[in-house]
Amino acid sequence: MQSEADLEPAIRRVIFGDKDESVVAPARPMSIQQRDVVASLAEPPVAKAAQILWYQSKALELMAHFLFAPKIRNFLHAAKRVARERVERVKELLARDLANPPALEALGQEVGCSQFYLSRIFRAKLG
């Protein structure tokens, strides 16, 4: 759960600091997650009747992204998680039709990596 200590420093100063202070935070590039949320706004994946609720949830999601300082993540941990997710996805794809498995190149495209990298991580995870 996030707390006021997790707020961006400029936001924290505005909310809890001097009420007369005007703060403009320096611009910074959007993260990949922020860009993904913004890109999803063009085509809501829900029925017309649910779009208002969907857009409200996306507004809240963007507020969380912009108002709270990002957690610093360990790159190595993230890379291992992505590799594990790719291997699990490939296992699902292979299980669909064991008699006619897709080509390694097609599997790599499906999970977002090269066939060479996929072969390496698949062998490392499953032997």
PDB file of C-alpha atoms in Angstrom:
ATOM      1  CA  MET A   1       0.000   0.000   0.000  1.00  0.00           C
ATOM      2  CA  GLN A   2       1.303   3.428  -0.907  1.00  0.00           C
ATOM      3  CA  SER A   3       1.511   6.242   1.621  1.00  0.00           C
ATOM      4  CA  GLU A   4       2.183   9.954   1.563  1.00  0.00           C
ATOM      5  CA  ALA A   5       5.911   9.161   1.774  1.00  0.00           C
ATOM      6  CA  ASP A   6       5.618   7.535  -1.673  1.00  0.00           C
ATOM      7  CA  LEU A   7       4.273  10.713  -3.307  1.00  0.00           C
ATOM      8  CA  GLU A   8       6.455  12.583  -5.763  1.00  0.00           C
ATOM      9  CA  PRO A   9       8.431  15.172  -3.731  1.00  0.00           C
ATOM     10  CA  ALA A  10       6.878  18.146  -5.584  1.00  0.00           C
ATOM     11  CA  ILE A  11       3.354  16.796  -5.007  1.00  0.00           C
ATOM     12  CA  ARG A  12       4.113  16.154  -1.323  1.00  0.00           C
ATOM     13  CA  ARG A  13       5.292  19.788  -0.922  1.00  0.00           C
ATOM     14  CA  VAL A  14       2.074  21.117  -2.478  1.00  0.00           C
ATOM     15  CA  ILE A  15      -0.216  18.925  -0.371  1.00  0.00           C
ATOM     16  CA  PHE A  16       1.593  18.979   2.977  1.00  0.00           C
ATOM     17  CA  GLY A  17       3.892  21.995   2.708  1.00  0.00           C
ATOM     18  CA  ASP A  18       3.395  25.728   2.378  1.00  0.00           C
ATOM     19  CA  LYS A  19      -0.098  26.258   0.932  1.00  0.00           C
ATOM     20  CA  ASP A  20       0.963  29.476  -0.812  1.00  0.00           C
ATOM     21  CA  GLU A  21       3.814  27.803  -2.651  1.00  0.00           C
ATOM     22  CA  SER A  22       3.317  27.192  -6.361  1.00  0.00           C
ATOM     23  CA  VAL A  23       5.214  24.158  -7.561  1.00  0.00           C
ATOM     24  CA  VAL A  24       5.855  23.067 -11.107  1.00  0.00           C
ATOM     25  CA  ALA A  25       7.721  19.800 -11.311  1.00  0.00           C
ATOM     26  CA  PRO A  26      10.328  19.398 -14.029  1.00  0.00           C
ATOM     27  CA  ALA A  27       9.169  17.501 -17.098  1.00  0.00           C
ATOM     28  CA  ARG A  28      10.356  13.935 -17.418  1.00  0.00           C
ATOM     29  CA  PRO A  29       9.747  11.278 -20.051  1.00  0.00           C
ATOM     30  CA  MET A  30       6.825   8.940 -19.566  1.00  0.00           C
ATOM     31  CA  SER A  31       7.604   5.397 -18.512  1.00  0.00           C
ATOM     32  CA  ILE A  32       6.724   2.432 -20.704  1.00  0.00           C
ATOM     33  CA  GLN A  33       3.766   1.665 -18.437  1.00  0.00           C
ATOM     34  CA  GLN A  34       2.513   5.254 -18.685  1.00  0.00           C
ATOM     35  CA  ARG A  35       2.827   5.216 -22.485  1.00  0.00           C
ATOM     36  CA  ASP A  36       0.933   1.909 -22.619  1.00  0.00           C
ATOM     37  CA  VAL A  37      -1.937   3.340 -20.575  1.00  0.00           C
ATOM     38  CA  VAL A  38      -2.091   6.477 -22.737  1.00  0.00           C
ATOM     39  CA  ALA A  39      -2.001   4.404 -25.950  1.00  0.00           C
ATOM     40  CA  SER A  40      -4.854   2.214 -24.688  1.00  0.00           C
ATOM     41  CA  LEU A  41      -7.117   5.271 -24.416  1.00  0.00           C
ATOM     42  CA  ALA A  42      -7.585   5.390 -28.201  1.00  0.00           C
ATOM     43  CA  GLU A  43      -9.439   2.068 -28.364  1.00  0.00           C
ATOM     44  CA  PRO A  44     -11.212   1.012 -25.179  1.00  0.00           C
ATOM     45  CA  PRO A  45     -11.519  -2.795 -25.048  1.00  0.00           C
ATOM     46  CA  VAL A  46     -14.978  -2.666 -23.455  1.00  0.00           C
ATOM     47  CA  ALA A  47     -18.568  -2.274 -24.606  1.00  0.00           C
ATOM     48  CA  LYS A  48     -19.917   1.254 -25.123  1.00  0.00           C
ATOM     49  CA  ALA A  49     -21.971   1.028 -21.918  1.00  0.00           C
ATOM     50  CA  ALA A  50     -18.851   0.343 -19.838  1.00  0.00           C
ATOM     51  CA  GLN A  51     -16.574   2.953 -21.407  1.00  0.00           C
ATOM     52  CA  ILE A  52     -17.235   5.691 -18.842  1.00  0.00           C
ATOM     53  CA  LEU A  53     -16.224   3.386 -16.001  1.00  0.00           C
ATOM     54  CA  TRP A  54     -13.224   2.130 -18.014  1.00  0.00           C
ATOM     55  CA  TYR A  55     -12.003   5.688 -18.715  1.00  0.00           C
ATOM     56  CA  GLN A  56     -12.417   6.593 -15.039  1.00  0.00           C
ATOM     57  CA  SER A  57     -10.271   3.617 -14.051  1.00  0.00           C
ATOM     58  CA  LYS A  58      -7.611   4.645 -16.578  1.00  0.00           C
ATOM     59  CA  ALA A  59      -7.647   8.210 -15.185  1.00  0.00           C
ATOM     60  CA  LEU A  60      -7.041   6.809 -11.696  1.00  0.00           C
ATOM     61  CA  GLU A  61      -4.291   4.559 -13.030  1.00  0.00           C
ATOM     62  CA  LEU A  62      -2.564   7.532 -14.671  1.00  0.00           C
ATOM     63  CA  MET A  63      -2.886   9.564 -11.472  1.00  0.00           C
ATOM     64  CA  ALA A  64      -1.174   6.762  -9.569  1.00  0.00           C
ATOM     65  CA  HIS A  65       1.613   6.678 -12.171  1.00  0.00           C
ATOM     66  CA  PHE A  66       2.163  10.445 -12.180  1.00  0.00           C
ATOM     67  CA  LEU A  67       1.566  11.337  -8.528  1.00  0.00           C
ATOM     68  CA  PHE A  68       3.568   8.581  -6.889  1.00  0.00           C
ATOM     69  CA  ALA A  69       7.310   8.161  -7.252  1.00  0.00           C
ATOM     70  CA  PRO A  70       8.204   5.018  -9.176  1.00  0.00           C
ATOM     71  CA  LYS A  71       9.679   2.169  -7.210  1.00  0.00           C
ATOM     72  CA  ILE A  72      13.238   1.409  -8.209  1.00  0.00           C
ATOM     73  CA  ARG A  73      13.258  -2.129  -9.503  1.00  0.00           C
ATOM     74  CA  ASN A  74      16.136  -4.473  -9.820  1.00  0.00           C
ATOM     75  CA  PHE A  75      16.727  -4.894 -13.568  1.00  0.00           C
ATOM     76  CA  LEU A  76      18.052  -8.425 -13.187  1.00  0.00           C
ATOM     77  CA  HIS A  77      14.949  -9.480 -11.230  1.00  0.00           C
ATOM     78  CA  ALA A  78      12.688  -7.979 -13.904  1.00  0.00           C
ATOM     79  CA  ALA A  79      14.605  -9.699 -16.719  1.00  0.00           C
ATOM     80  CA  LYS A  80      14.300 -13.068 -14.977  1.00  0.00           C
ATOM     81  CA  ARG A  81      10.564 -12.532 -14.455  1.00  0.00           C
ATOM     82  CA  VAL A  82      10.046 -11.675 -18.132  1.00  0.00           C
ATOM     83  CA  ALA A  83      12.064 -14.722 -19.215  1.00  0.00           C
ATOM     84  CA  ARG A  84       9.993 -16.954 -16.916  1.00  0.00           C
ATOM     85  CA  GLU A  85       6.745 -15.461 -18.296  1.00  0.00           C
ATOM     86  CA  ARG A  86       7.932 -16.051 -21.875  1.00  0.00           C
ATOM     87  CA  VAL A  87       8.763 -19.689 -21.160  1.00  0.00           C
ATOM     88  CA  GLU A  88       5.347 -20.207 -19.535  1.00  0.00           C
ATOM     89  CA  ARG A  89       3.625 -18.628 -22.537  1.00  0.00           C
ATOM     90  CA  VAL A  90       5.577 -20.862 -24.940  1.00  0.00           C
ATOM     91  CA  LYS A  91       4.589 -23.926 -22.912  1.00  0.00           C
ATOM     92  CA  GLU A  92       0.933 -22.883 -23.270  1.00  0.00           C
ATOM     93  CA  LEU A  93       1.330 -22.376 -27.016  1.00  0.00           C
ATOM     94  CA  LEU A  94       3.018 -25.750 -27.455  1.00  0.00           C
ATOM     95  CA  ALA A  95       0.384 -27.526 -25.362  1.00  0.00           C
ATOM     96  CA  ARG A  96      -2.377 -26.334 -27.717  1.00  0.00           C
ATOM     97  CA  ASP A  97      -1.240 -28.622 -30.521  1.00  0.00           C
ATOM     98  CA  LEU A  98       1.619 -30.951 -29.637  1.00  0.00           C
ATOM     99  CA  ALA A  99       1.302 -32.809 -32.945  1.00  0.00           C
ATOM    100  CA  ASN A 100       1.923 -29.621 -34.968  1.00  0.00           C
ATOM    101  CA  PRO A 101       4.094 -27.285 -32.891  1.00  0.00           C
ATOM    102  CA  PRO A 102       4.750 -23.791 -34.281  1.00  0.00           C
ATOM    103  CA  ALA A 103       8.207 -22.950 -35.584  1.00  0.00           C
ATOM    104  CA  LEU A 104      10.695 -21.517 -33.107  1.00  0.00           C
ATOM    105  CA  GLU A 105      10.724 -18.216 -35.014  1.00  0.00           C
ATOM    106  CA  ALA A 106       6.908 -17.956 -34.764  1.00  0.00           C
ATOM    107  CA  LEU A 107       7.043 -18.723 -31.045  1.00  0.00           C
ATOM    108  CA  GLY A 108       9.675 -16.021 -30.552  1.00  0.00           C
ATOM    109  CA  GLN A 109       7.520 -13.475 -32.358  1.00  0.00           C
ATOM    110  CA  GLU A 110       4.512 -14.482 -30.287  1.00  0.00           C
ATOM    111  CA  VAL A 111       6.318 -13.891 -26.985  1.00  0.00           C
ATOM    112  CA  GLY A 112       8.333 -10.867 -28.123  1.00  0.00           C
ATOM    113  CA  CYS A 113      11.911 -12.071 -28.456  1.00  0.00           C
ATOM    114  CA  SER A 114      14.273 -13.612 -30.989  1.00  0.00           C
ATOM    115  CA  GLN A 115      14.236 -17.332 -31.673  1.00  0.00           C
ATOM    116  CA  PHE A 116      17.829 -17.542 -30.435  1.00  0.00           C
ATOM    117  CA  TYR A 117      17.072 -15.888 -27.100  1.00  0.00           C
ATOM    118  CA  LEU A 118      13.930 -17.973 -26.717  1.00  0.00           C
ATOM    119  CA  SER A 119      15.876 -21.169 -27.323  1.00  0.00           C
ATOM    120  CA  ARG A 120      18.451 -20.140 -24.709  1.00  0.00           C
ATOM    121  CA  ILE A 121      15.957 -19.210 -21.968  1.00  0.00           C
ATOM    122  CA  PHE A 122      13.730 -22.219 -22.692  1.00  0.00           C
ATOM    123  CA  ARG A 123      16.715 -24.564 -22.338  1.00  0.00           C
ATOM    124  CA  ALA A 124      17.891 -22.764 -19.190  1.00  0.00           C
ATOM    125  CA  LYS A 125      14.485 -22.969 -17.521  1.00  0.00           C
ATOM    126  CA  LEU A 126      13.431 -26.462 -18.620  1.00  0.00           C
ATOM    127  CA  GLY A 127      16.637 -28.244 -19.498  1.00  0.00           C
TER     128      GLY A 127
END
